[in-house]
């Protein structure tokens, strides 16, 4: 599903990533660790084509990212749900609207939006907070909204970039177990982290 072949990314005269080759198969759950500055976020941005590799090629679903035209990038990005350390919810929209936004942008019918958002709120156990605004949520709740939002358009891959970076241990564990559940329901999941407990909570899993 994801293939990096000898991918390097140079910023000015320093490598953020050098000669990275790896394959991620559909349905995998992969933990990516490395110290701050080791290139984890760069890896994500190469995958979403926010960055282009300096050398090497990336394939997503057998499509070389270098061949995707500017007009088709949004189509590629919809296949990858991204989760950030700082949630990036829109403060002026409530939980329901944050999750529904991407669906309305792509022209999903209202009854389909209603059905999907209801299911996603149930999945992340936030049905009772549907009409709260981000400022009224705990960090763990905000991250669960961002996971529901990332899943709204049914992406093939979820990329969670240090999803527990701002959370306490209990909330972190809940987020990791939720990502594990999402993986077990069929979505490919990549998680970057430098929290050692994450490995423990994930159990036996691939580690890059
Ligand atoms: P991580 O997410 O593992 O902490 P990053 O991918 O953010 O690491 O960064 C890897 C290296 O690339 C760092 O040295 C960082 O300063 C550099 N870098 C990342 N993005 C940019 C950018 N847009 N411009 C210049 N340097 C960057
Ligand atoms: Mg990072």
JSON list of C-alpha atoms and ligand atoms in Angstrom, two decimals:
[
{"chain": "A", "resi": 1, "resn": "UNK", "atom": "CA", "xyz": [0.00, 0.00, 0.00]},
{"chain": "A", "resi": 2, "resn": "UNK", "atom": "CA", "xyz": [2.86, 2.38, 0.90]},
{"chain": "A", "resi": 3, "resn": "UNK", "atom": "CA", "xyz": [6.27, 1.97, -0.70]},
{"chain": "A", "resi": 4, "resn": "UNK", "atom": "CA", "xyz": [9.25, 4.24, -0.08]},
{"chain": "A", "resi": 5, "resn": "UNK", "atom": "CA", "xyz": [12.23, 3.43, -2.29]},
{"chain": "A", "resi": 6, "resn": "UNK", "atom": "CA", "xyz": [15.53, 5.07, -1.35]},
{"chain": "A", "resi": 7, "resn": "UNK", "atom": "CA", "xyz": [13.75, 8.27, -0.36]},
{"chain": "A", "resi": 8, "resn": "UNK", "atom": "CA", "xyz": [15.84, 11.19, 0.83]},
{"chain": "A", "resi": 9, "resn": "UNK", "atom": "CA", "xyz": [14.70, 14.65, 1.83]},
{"chain": "A", "resi": 10, "resn": "UNK", "atom": "CA", "xyz": [17.20, 17.45, 2.03]},
{"chain": "A", "resi": 11, "resn": "UNK", "atom": "CA", "xyz": [16.42, 20.81, 3.66]},
{"chain": "A", "resi": 12, "resn": "UNK", "atom": "CA", "xyz": [19.09, 23.37, 2.80]},
{"chain": "A", "resi": 13, "resn": "UNK", "atom": "CA", "xyz": [22.16, 21.15, 3.16]},
{"chain": "A", "resi": 14, "resn": "UNK", "atom": "CA", "xyz": [20.89, 18.76, 5.85]},
{"chain": "A", "resi": 15, "resn": "UNK", "atom": "CA", "xyz": [19.13, 15.47, 5.42]},
{"chain": "A", "resi": 16, "resn": "UNK", "atom": "CA", "xyz": [15.81, 15.17, 7.29]},
{"chain": "A", "resi": 17, "resn": "UNK", "atom": "CA", "xyz": [15.61, 11.62, 5.87]},
{"chain": "A", "resi": 18, "resn": "UNK", "atom": "CA", "xyz": [18.24, 9.69, 3.99]},
{"chain": "A", "resi": 19, "resn": "UNK", "atom": "CA", "xyz": [17.81, 6.56, 1.86]},
{"chain": "A", "resi": 20, "resn": "UNK", "atom": "CA", "xyz": [14.59, 5.37, 3.45]},
{"chain": "A", "resi": 21, "resn": "UNK", "atom": "CA", "xyz": [13.17, 2.20, 1.89]},
{"chain": "A", "resi": 22, "resn": "UNK", "atom": "CA", "xyz": [10.17, 0.45, 3.39]},
{"chain": "A", "resi": 23, "resn": "UNK", "atom": "CA", "xyz": [6.85, -1.10, 2.55]},
{"chain": "A", "resi": 24, "resn": "UNK", "atom": "CA", "xyz": [3.63, -0.96, 4.56]},
{"chain": "A", "resi": 25, "resn": "UNK", "atom": "CA", "xyz": [1.00, -3.54, 3.65]},
{"chain": "A", "resi": 26, "resn": "UNK", "atom": "CA", "xyz": [-2.77, -2.91, 3.83]},
{"chain": "A", "resi": 27, "resn": "UNK", "atom": "CA", "xyz": [-4.10, -3.57, 7.33]},
{"chain": "A", "resi": 28, "resn": "UNK", "atom": "CA", "xyz": [-0.76, -3.16, 9.11]},
{"chain": "A", "resi": 29, "resn": "UNK", "atom": "CA", "xyz": [-0.32, -1.32, 12.40]},
{"chain": "A", "resi": 30, "resn": "UNK", "atom": "CA", "xyz": [3.13, 0.29, 12.49]},
{"chain": "A", "resi": 31, "resn": "UNK", "atom": "CA", "xyz": [4.80, 2.19, 15.29]},
{"chain": "A", "resi": 32, "resn": "UNK", "atom": "CA", "xyz": [7.49, 4.66, 14.20]},
{"chain": "A", "resi": 33, "resn": "UNK", "atom": "CA", "xyz": [9.85, 5.92, 16.87]},
{"chain": "A", "resi": 34, "resn": "UNK", "atom": "CA", "xyz": [12.90, 8.15, 16.88]},
{"chain": "A", "resi": 35, "resn": "UNK", "atom": "CA", "xyz": [14.17, 11.18, 18.76]},
{"chain": "A", "resi": 36, "resn": "UNK", "atom": "CA", "xyz": [12.95, 14.68, 18.04]},
{"chain": "A", "resi": 37, "resn": "UNK", "atom": "CA", "xyz": [14.33, 15.82, 14.69]},
{"chain": "A", "resi": 38, "resn": "UNK", "atom": "CA", "xyz": [14.81, 12.31, 13.32]},
{"chain": "A", "resi": 39, "resn": "UNK", "atom": "CA", "xyz": [12.37, 12.88, 10.45]},
{"chain": "A", "resi": 40, "resn": "UNK", "atom": "CA", "xyz": [9.06, 11.35, 11.62]},
{"chain": "A", "resi": 41, "resn": "UNK", "atom": "CA", "xyz": [6.92, 14.35, 10.64]},
{"chain": "A", "resi": 42, "resn": "UNK", "atom": "CA", "xyz": [8.88, 14.73, 7.41]},
{"chain": "A", "resi": 43, "resn": "UNK", "atom": "CA", "xyz": [7.99, 11.11, 6.61]},
{"chain": "A", "resi": 44, "resn": "UNK", "atom": "CA", "xyz": [4.29, 11.95, 7.10]},
{"chain": "A", "resi": 45, "resn": "UNK", "atom": "CA", "xyz": [4.52, 15.08, 4.95]},
{"chain": "A", "resi": 46, "resn": "UNK", "atom": "CA", "xyz": [6.22, 13.14, 2.17]},
{"chain": "A", "resi": 47, "resn": "UNK", "atom": "CA", "xyz": [3.38, 10.63, 2.29]},
{"chain": "A", "resi": 48, "resn": "UNK", "atom": "CA", "xyz": [0.71, 13.34, 2.05]},
{"chain": "A", "resi": 49, "resn": "UNK", "atom": "CA", "xyz": [2.82, 15.07, -0.60]},
{"chain": "A", "resi": 50, "resn": "UNK", "atom": "CA", "xyz": [3.12, 18.29, 1.33]},
{"chain": "A", "resi": 51, "resn": "UNK", "atom": "CA", "xyz": [6.82, 17.67, 0.61]},
{"chain": "A", "resi": 52, "resn": "UNK", "atom": "CA", "xyz": [8.38, 16.11, -2.46]},
{"chain": "A", "resi": 53, "resn": "UNK", "atom": "CA", "xyz": [11.40, 13.84, -1.96]},
{"chain": "A", "resi": 54, "resn": "UNK", "atom": "CA", "xyz": [14.77, 15.23, -3.01]},
{"chain": "A", "resi": 55, "resn": "UNK", "atom": "CA", "xyz": [15.56, 11.77, -4.43]},
{"chain": "A", "resi": 56, "resn": "UNK", "atom": "CA", "xyz": [13.73, 8.45, -4.50]},
{"chain": "A", "resi": 57, "resn": "UNK", "atom": "CA", "xyz": [10.10, 7.56, -5.17]},
{"chain": "A", "resi": 58, "resn": "UNK", "atom": "CA", "xyz": [7.02, 6.98, -3.05]},
{"chain": "A", "resi": 59, "resn": "UNK", "atom": "CA", "xyz": [4.12, 4.79, -4.16]},
{"chain": "A", "resi": 60, "resn": "UNK", "atom": "CA", "xyz": [0.66, 4.87, -2.62]},
{"chain": "A", "resi": 61, "resn": "UNK", "atom": "CA", "xyz": [-1.70, 2.16, -3.86]},
{"chain": "A", "resi": 62, "resn": "UNK", "atom": "CA", "xyz": [0.82, 1.55, -6.66]},
{"chain": "A", "resi": 63, "resn": "UNK", "atom": "CA", "xyz": [0.58, 5.18, -7.81]},
{"chain": "A", "resi": 64, "resn": "UNK", "atom": "CA", "xyz": [3.90, 7.09, -7.85]},
{"chain": "A", "resi": 65, "resn": "UNK", "atom": "CA", "xyz": [3.32, 10.33, -5.92]},
{"chain": "A", "resi": 66, "resn": "UNK", "atom": "CA", "xyz": [5.61, 12.15, -8.36]},
{"chain": "A", "resi": 67, "resn": "UNK", "atom": "CA", "xyz": [2.98, 11.53, -11.07]},
{"chain": "A", "resi": 68, "resn": "UNK", "atom": "CA", "xyz": [0.08, 13.10, -9.18]},
{"chain": "A", "resi": 69, "resn": "UNK", "atom": "CA", "xyz": [-0.81, 16.49, -10.65]},
{"chain": "A", "resi": 70, "resn": "UNK", "atom": "CA", "xyz": [-1.54, 19.54, -8.51]},
{"chain": "A", "resi": 71, "resn": "UNK", "atom": "CA", "xyz": [-5.23, 19.16, -9.35]},
{"chain": "A", "resi": 72, "resn": "UNK", "atom": "CA", "xyz": [-5.30, 15.57, -8.04]},
{"chain": "A", "resi": 73, "resn": "UNK", "atom": "CA", "xyz": [-3.47, 16.06, -4.74]},
{"chain": "A", "resi": 74, "resn": "UNK", "atom": "CA", "xyz": [-6.67, 16.59, -2.74]},
{"chain": "A", "resi": 75, "resn": "UNK", "atom": "CA", "xyz": [-7.86, 13.22, -4.04]},
{"chain": "A", "resi": 76, "resn": "UNK", "atom": "CA", "xyz": [-4.65, 11.56, -2.78]},
{"chain": "A", "resi": 77, "resn": "UNK", "atom": "CA", "xyz": [-4.81, 13.36, 0.60]},
{"chain": "A", "resi": 78, "resn": "UNK", "atom": "CA", "xyz": [-8.33, 12.10, 1.20]},
{"chain": "A", "resi": 79, "resn": "UNK", "atom": "CA", "xyz": [-6.90, 8.57, 1.37]},
{"chain": "A", "resi": 80, "resn": "UNK", "atom": "CA", "xyz": [-4.79, 9.50, 4.40]},
{"chain": "A", "resi": 81, "resn": "UNK", "atom": "CA", "xyz": [-6.38, 10.65, 7.67]},
{"chain": "A", "resi": 82, "resn": "UNK", "atom": "CA", "xyz": [-3.89, 12.66, 9.69]},
{"chain": "A", "resi": 83, "resn": "UNK", "atom": "CA", "xyz": [-3.90, 13.10, 13.47]},
{"chain": "A", "resi": 84, "resn": "UNK", "atom": "CA", "xyz": [-1.70, 15.73, 15.12]},
{"chain": "A", "resi": 85, "resn": "UNK", "atom": "CA", "xyz": [-0.29, 16.16, 18.60]},
{"chain": "A", "resi": 86, "resn": "UNK", "atom": "CA", "xyz": [-2.22, 19.43, 19.01]},
{"chain": "A", "resi": 87, "resn": "UNK", "atom": "CA", "xyz": [-5.56, 18.15, 17.54]},
{"chain": "A", "resi": 88, "resn": "UNK", "atom": "CA", "xyz": [-6.05, 21.11, 15.14]},
{"chain": "A", "resi": 89, "resn": "UNK", "atom": "CA", "xyz": [-9.83, 21.27, 15.66]},
{"chain": "A", "resi": 90, "resn": "UNK", "atom": "CA", "xyz": [-11.61, 24.34, 14.36]},
{"chain": "A", "resi": 91, "resn": "UNK", "atom": "CA", "xyz": [-12.53, 26.33, 17.51]},
{"chain": "A", "resi": 92, "resn": "UNK", "atom": "CA", "xyz": [-15.62, 28.00, 16.04]},
{"chain": "A", "resi": 93, "resn": "UNK", "atom": "CA", "xyz": [-17.22, 24.65, 15.10]},
{"chain": "A", "resi": 94, "resn": "UNK", "atom": "CA", "xyz": [-18.72, 22.19, 17.58]},
{"chain": "A", "resi": 95, "resn": "UNK", "atom": "CA", "xyz": [-17.72, 18.53, 17.76]},
{"chain": "A", "resi": 96, "resn": "UNK", "atom": "CA", "xyz": [-20.40, 17.43, 15.31]},
{"chain": "A", "resi": 97, "resn": "UNK", "atom": "CA", "xyz": [-19.46, 20.15, 12.80]},
{"chain": "A", "resi": 98, "resn": "UNK", "atom": "CA", "xyz": [-15.73, 19.44, 13.09]},
{"chain": "A", "resi": 99, "resn": "UNK", "atom": "CA", "xyz": [-16.35, 15.80, 12.17]},
{"chain": "A", "resi": 100, "resn": "UNK", "atom": "CA", "xyz": [-18.88, 16.64, 9.42]},
{"chain": "A", "resi": 101, "resn": "UNK", "atom": "CA", "xyz": [-16.87, 19.39, 7.72]},
{"chain": "A", "resi": 102, "resn": "UNK", "atom": "CA", "xyz": [-14.80, 17.28, 5.32]},
{"chain": "A", "resi": 103, "resn": "UNK", "atom": "CA", "xyz": [-17.90, 15.32, 4.33]},
{"chain": "A", "resi": 104, "resn": "UNK", "atom": "CA", "xyz": [-19.83, 18.47, 3.44]},
{"chain": "A", "resi": 105, "resn": "UNK", "atom": "CA", "xyz": [-16.86, 19.81, 1.49]},
{"chain": "A", "resi": 106, "resn": "UNK", "atom": "CA", "xyz": [-16.84, 16.73, -0.74]},
{"chain": "A", "resi": 107, "resn": "UNK", "atom": "CA", "xyz": [-20.60, 17.05, -1.24]},
{"chain": "A", "resi": 108, "resn": "UNK", "atom": "CA", "xyz": [-21.86, 14.14, 0.86]},
{"chain": "A", "resi": 109, "resn": "UNK", "atom": "CA", "xyz": [-25.66, 14.10, 1.19]},
{"chain": "A", "resi": 110, "resn": "UNK", "atom": "CA", "xyz": [-27.08, 15.32, 4.51]},
{"chain": "A", "resi": 111, "resn": "UNK", "atom": "CA", "xyz": [-28.60, 11.99, 5.57]},
{"chain": "A", "resi": 112, "resn": "UNK", "atom": "CA", "xyz": [-25.32, 10.20, 4.83]},
{"chain": "A", "resi": 113, "resn": "UNK", "atom": "CA", "xyz": [-23.41, 12.83, 6.88]},
{"chain": "A", "resi": 114, "resn": "UNK", "atom": "CA", "xyz": [-25.89, 12.35, 9.72]},
{"chain": "A", "resi": 115, "resn": "UNK", "atom": "CA", "xyz": [-25.38, 8.59, 9.65]},
{"chain": "A", "resi": 116, "resn": "UNK", "atom": "CA", "xyz": [-21.58, 8.72, 9.47]},
{"chain": "A", "resi": 117, "resn": "UNK", "atom": "CA", "xyz": [-21.11, 11.35, 12.17]},
{"chain": "A", "resi": 118, "resn": "UNK", "atom": "CA", "xyz": [-23.47, 9.45, 14.48]},
{"chain": "A", "resi": 119, "resn": "UNK", "atom": "CA", "xyz": [-21.45, 6.24, 13.96]},
{"chain": "A", "resi": 120, "resn": "UNK", "atom": "CA", "xyz": [-18.11, 8.00, 14.43]},
{"chain": "A", "resi": 121, "resn": "UNK", "atom": "CA", "xyz": [-19.26, 9.71, 17.66]},
{"chain": "A", "resi": 122, "resn": "UNK", "atom": "CA", "xyz": [-20.26, 6.29, 18.92]},
{"chain": "A", "resi": 123, "resn": "UNK", "atom": "CA", "xyz": [-16.90, 4.78, 17.91]},
{"chain": "A", "resi": 124, "resn": "UNK", "atom": "CA", "xyz": [-14.96, 7.45, 19.86]},
{"chain": "A", "resi": 125, "resn": "UNK", "atom": "CA", "xyz": [-17.49, 7.47, 22.76]},
{"chain": "A", "resi": 126, "resn": "UNK", "atom": "CA", "xyz": [-18.40, 11.14, 22.42]},
{"chain": "A", "resi": 127, "resn": "UNK", "atom": "CA", "xyz": [-22.09, 11.02, 21.56]},
{"chain": "A", "resi": 128, "resn": "UNK", "atom": "CA", "xyz": [-22.90, 13.05, 24.68]},
{"chain": "A", "resi": 129, "resn": "UNK", "atom": "CA", "xyz": [-20.45, 15.83, 23.69]},
{"chain": "A", "resi": 130, "resn": "UNK", "atom": "CA", "xyz": [-21.66, 16.26, 20.08]},
{"chain": "A", "resi": 131, "resn": "UNK", "atom": "CA", "xyz": [-22.64, 19.91, 20.59]},
{"chain": "A", "resi": 132, "resn": "UNK", "atom": "CA", "xyz": [-19.70, 20.95, 22.74]},
{"chain": "A", "resi": 133, "resn": "UNK", "atom": "CA", "xyz": [-17.06, 23.27, 21.34]},
{"chain": "A", "resi": 134, "resn": "UNK", "atom": "CA", "xyz": [-13.34, 22.34, 21.35]},
{"chain": "A", "resi": 135, "resn": "UNK", "atom": "CA", "xyz": [-12.58, 24.68, 24.26]},
{"chain": "A", "resi": 136, "resn": "UNK", "atom": "CA", "xyz": [-15.07, 22.69, 26.40]},
{"chain": "A", "resi": 137, "resn": "UNK", "atom": "CA", "xyz": [-13.20, 19.39, 25.84]},
{"chain": "A", "resi": 138, "resn": "UNK", "atom": "CA", "xyz": [-10.35, 17.70, 27.71]},
{"chain": "A", "resi": 139, "resn": "UNK", "atom": "CA", "xyz": [-7.22, 16.89, 25.69]},
{"chain": "A", "resi": 140, "resn": "UNK", "atom": "CA", "xyz": [-8.22, 13.24, 25.42]},
{"chain": "A", "resi": 141, "resn": "UNK", "atom": "CA", "xyz": [-11.70, 14.16, 24.18]},
{"chain": "A", "resi": 142, "resn": "UNK", "atom": "CA", "xyz": [-10.27, 16.65, 21.67]},
{"chain": "A", "resi": 143, "resn": "UNK", "atom": "CA", "xyz": [-7.96, 13.97, 20.33]},
{"chain": "A", "resi": 144, "resn": "UNK", "atom": "CA", "xyz": [-10.87, 11.54, 20.00]},
{"chain": "A", "resi": 145, "resn": "UNK", "atom": "CA", "xyz": [-12.75, 14.17, 17.95]},
{"chain": "A", "resi": 146, "resn": "UNK", "atom": "CA", "xyz": [-9.71, 14.56, 15.73]},
{"chain": "A", "resi": 147, "resn": "UNK", "atom": "CA", "xyz": [-9.62, 10.77, 15.23]},
{"chain": "A", "resi": 148, "resn": "UNK", "atom": "CA", "xyz": [-13.33, 10.77, 14.27]},
{"chain": "A", "resi": 149, "resn": "UNK", "atom": "CA", "xyz": [-12.66, 13.66, 11.88]},
{"chain": "A", "resi": 150, "resn": "UNK", "atom": "CA", "xyz": [-9.70, 11.82, 10.32]},
{"chain": "A", "resi": 151, "resn": "UNK", "atom": "CA", "xyz": [-11.94, 8.78, 9.74]},
{"chain": "A", "resi": 152, "resn": "UNK", "atom": "CA", "xyz": [-14.90, 10.73, 8.35]},
{"chain": "A", "resi": 153, "resn": "UNK", "atom": "CA", "xyz": [-14.00, 10.30, 4.69]},
{"chain": "A", "resi": 154, "resn": "UNK", "atom": "CA", "xyz": [-13.10, 6.61, 5.18]},
{"chain": "A", "resi": 155, "resn": "UNK", "atom": "CA", "xyz": [-9.35, 6.93, 4.47]},
{"chain": "A", "resi": 156, "resn": "UNK", "atom": "CA", "xyz": [-7.25, 3.84, 3.75]},
{"chain": "A", "resi": 157, "resn": "UNK", "atom": "CA", "xyz": [-4.53, 4.96, 6.13]},
{"chain": "A", "resi": 158, "resn": "UNK", "atom": "CA", "xyz": [-4.50, 6.80, 9.44]},
{"chain": "A", "resi": 159, "resn": "UNK", "atom": "CA", "xyz": [-1.23, 8.56, 10.22]},
{"chain": "A", "resi": 160, "resn": "UNK", "atom": "CA", "xyz": [-1.11, 9.67, 13.86]},
{"chain": "A", "resi": 161, "resn": "UNK", "atom": "CA", "xyz": [1.90, 11.95, 14.44]},
{"chain": "A", "resi": 162, "resn": "UNK", "atom": "CA", "xyz": [2.70, 11.86, 18.19]},
{"chain": "A", "resi": 163, "resn": "UNK", "atom": "CA", "xyz": [-1.01, 11.62, 19.04]},
{"chain": "A", "resi": 164, "resn": "UNK", "atom": "CA", "xyz": [-0.38, 11.36, 22.79]},
{"chain": "A", "resi": 165, "resn": "UNK", "atom": "CA", "xyz": [2.21, 14.14, 22.99]},
{"chain": "A", "resi": 166, "resn": "UNK", "atom": "CA", "xyz": [-0.02, 16.45, 25.04]},
{"chain": "A", "resi": 167, "resn": "UNK", "atom": "CA", "xyz": [-1.94, 13.86, 27.05]},
{"chain": "A", "resi": 168, "resn": "UNK", "atom": "CA", "xyz": [-1.60, 12.26, 30.47]},
{"chain": "A", "resi": 169, "resn": "UNK", "atom": "CA", "xyz": [-1.05, 8.54, 30.82]},
{"chain": "A", "resi": 170, "resn": "UNK", "atom": "CA", "xyz": [-4.72, 7.48, 31.10]},
{"chain": "A", "resi": 171, "resn": "UNK", "atom": "CA", "xyz": [-5.85, 9.56, 28.13]},
{"chain": "A", "resi": 172, "resn": "UNK", "atom": "CA", "xyz": [-2.81, 8.40, 26.13]},
{"chain": "A", "resi": 173, "resn": "UNK", "atom": "CA", "xyz": [-3.63, 4.78, 26.72]},
{"chain": "A", "resi": 174, "resn": "UNK", "atom": "CA", "xyz": [-7.25, 5.35, 25.62]},
{"chain": "A", "resi": 175, "resn": "UNK", "atom": "CA", "xyz": [-6.08, 7.00, 22.39]},
{"chain": "A", "resi": 176, "resn": "UNK", "atom": "CA", "xyz": [-3.65, 4.18, 21.60]},
{"chain": "A", "resi": 177, "resn": "UNK", "atom": "CA", "xyz": [-6.28, 1.52, 22.31]},
{"chain": "A", "resi": 178, "resn": "UNK", "atom": "CA", "xyz": [-8.74, 3.42, 20.09]},
{"chain": "A", "resi": 179, "resn": "UNK", "atom": "CA", "xyz": [-6.19, 3.51, 17.24]},
{"chain": "A", "resi": 180, "resn": "UNK", "atom": "CA", "xyz": [-5.62, -0.20, 17.75]},
{"chain": "A", "resi": 181, "resn": "UNK", "atom": "CA", "xyz": [-9.36, -0.82, 17.50]},
{"chain": "A", "resi": 182, "resn": "UNK", "atom": "CA", "xyz": [-9.57, 1.25, 14.31]},
{"chain": "A", "resi": 183, "resn": "UNK", "atom": "CA", "xyz": [-6.76, -0.88, 12.88]},
{"chain": "A", "resi": 184, "resn": "UNK", "atom": "CA", "xyz": [-8.62, -4.07, 13.84]},
{"chain": "A", "resi": 185, "resn": "UNK", "atom": "CA", "xyz": [-11.65, -2.72, 11.91]},
{"chain": "A", "resi": 186, "resn": "UNK", "atom": "CA", "xyz": [-9.47, -2.69, 8.77]},
{"chain": "A", "resi": 187, "resn": "UNK", "atom": "CA", "xyz": [-7.72, 0.67, 8.46]},
{"chain": "A", "resi": 188, "resn": "UNK", "atom": "CA", "xyz": [-3.93, 0.73, 8.08]},
{"chain": "A", "resi": 189, "resn": "UNK", "atom": "CA", "xyz": [-2.51, 2.73, 11.01]},
{"chain": "A", "resi": 190, "resn": "UNK", "atom": "CA", "xyz": [0.89, 4.40, 11.44]},
{"chain": "A", "resi": 191, "resn": "UNK", "atom": "CA", "xyz": [1.72, 5.97, 14.79]},
{"chain": "A", "resi": 192, "resn": "UNK", "atom": "CA", "xyz": [4.80, 8.03, 15.55]},
{"chain": "A", "resi": 193, "resn": "UNK", "atom": "CA", "xyz": [5.75, 8.41, 19.18]},
{"chain": "A", "resi": 194, "resn": "UNK", "atom": "CA", "xyz": [8.54, 8.88, 21.64]},
{"chain": "A", "resi": 195, "resn": "UNK", "atom": "CA", "xyz": [6.46, 7.62, 24.55]},
{"chain": "A", "resi": 196, "resn": "UNK", "atom": "CA", "xyz": [7.80, 4.23, 25.68]},
{"chain": "A", "resi": 197, "resn": "UNK", "atom": "CA", "xyz": [4.42, 3.18, 27.10]},
{"chain": "A", "resi": 198, "resn": "UNK", "atom": "CA", "xyz": [2.91, 3.26, 23.60]},
{"chain": "A", "resi": 199, "resn": "UNK", "atom": "CA", "xyz": [4.78, 0.07, 22.67]},
{"chain": "A", "resi": 200, "resn": "UNK", "atom": "CA", "xyz": [3.43, -1.62, 25.80]},
{"chain": "A", "resi": 201, "resn": "UNK", "atom": "CA", "xyz": [-0.16, -0.59, 25.05]},
{"chain": "A", "resi": 202, "resn": "UNK", "atom": "CA", "xyz": [0.09, -1.63, 21.38]},
{"chain": "A", "resi": 203, "resn": "UNK", "atom": "CA", "xyz": [1.45, -5.04, 22.28]},
{"chain": "A", "resi": 204, "resn": "UNK", "atom": "CA", "xyz": [3.09, -7.14, 19.58]},
{"chain": "A", "resi": 205, "resn": "UNK", "atom": "CA", "xyz": [3.39, -4.84, 16.56]},
{"chain": "A", "resi": 206, "resn": "UNK", "atom": "CA", "xyz": [5.77, -3.77, 13.81]},
{"chain": "A", "resi": 207, "resn": "UNK", "atom": "CA", "xyz": [8.27, -1.15, 14.94]},
{"chain": "A", "resi": 208, "resn": "UNK", "atom": "CA", "xyz": [10.24, 1.12, 12.63]},
{"chain": "B", "resi": 1, "resn": "LIG", "atom": "P1", "xyz": [10.56, 14.71, 13.98]},
{"chain": "B", "resi": 1, "resn": "LIG", "atom": "O1", "xyz": [9.13, 14.80, 13.57]},
{"chain": "B", "resi": 1, "resn": "LIG", "atom": "O2", "xyz": [11.09, 13.30, 14.04]},
{"chain": "B", "resi": 1, "resn": "LIG", "atom": "O3", "xyz": [10.84, 15.46, 15.25]},
{"chain": "B", "resi": 1, "resn": "LIG", "atom": "P2", "xyz": [11.02, 16.37, 11.65]},
{"chain": "B", "resi": 1, "resn": "LIG", "atom": "O4", "xyz": [10.61, 15.56, 10.49]},
{"chain": "B", "resi": 1, "resn": "LIG", "atom": "O5", "xyz": [10.08, 17.42, 12.11]},
{"chain": "B", "resi": 1, "resn": "LIG", "atom": "O6", "xyz": [11.45, 15.41, 12.85]},
{"chain": "B", "resi": 1, "resn": "LIG", "atom": "O7", "xyz": [12.39, 17.09, 11.31]},
{"chain": "B", "resi": 1, "resn": "LIG", "atom": "C1", "xyz": [13.53, 16.41, 10.79]},
{"chain": "B", "resi": 1, "resn": "LIG", "atom": "C2", "xyz": [14.59, 17.44, 10.42]},
{"chain": "B", "resi": 1, "resn": "LIG", "atom": "O8", "xyz": [14.17, 18.17, 9.27]},
{"chain": "B", "resi": 1, "resn": "LIG", "atom": "C3", "xyz": [14.87, 18.47, 11.50]},
{"chain": "B", "resi": 1, "resn": "LIG", "atom": "O9", "xyz": [16.24, 18.77, 11.50]},
{"chain": "B", "resi": 1, "resn": "LIG", "atom": "C4", "xyz": [14.04, 19.66, 11.04]},
{"chain": "B", "resi": 1, "resn": "LIG", "atom": "O10", "xyz": [14.59, 20.87, 11.50]},
{"chain": "B", "resi": 1, "resn": "LIG", "atom": "C5", "xyz": [14.12, 19.57, 9.53]},
{"chain": "B", "resi": 1, "resn": "LIG", "atom": "N1", "xyz": [12.93, 20.12, 8.86]},
{"chain": "B", "resi": 1, "resn": "LIG", "atom": "C6", "xyz": [11.68, 19.60, 8.92]},
{"chain": "B", "resi": 1, "resn": "LIG", "atom": "N2", "xyz": [10.83, 20.33, 8.17]},
{"chain": "B", "resi": 1, "resn": "LIG", "atom": "C7", "xyz": [11.57, 21.35, 7.65]},
{"chain": "B", "resi": 1, "resn": "LIG", "atom": "C8", "xyz": [11.27, 22.45, 6.77]},
{"chain": "B", "resi": 1, "resn": "LIG", "atom": "N3", "xyz": [10.03, 22.65, 6.30]},
{"chain": "B", "resi": 1, "resn": "LIG", "atom": "N4", "xyz": [12.27, 23.28, 6.45]},
{"chain": "B", "resi": 1, "resn": "LIG", "atom": "C9", "xyz": [13.54, 23.08, 6.91]},
{"chain": "B", "resi": 1, "resn": "LIG", "atom": "N5", "xyz": [13.88, 22.07, 7.73]},
{"chain": "B", "resi": 1, "resn": "LIG", "atom": "C10", "xyz": [12.92, 21.21, 8.09]},
{"chain": "B", "resi": 2, "resn": "LIG", "atom": "MG1", "xyz": [7.45, 15.51, 14.53]}
]
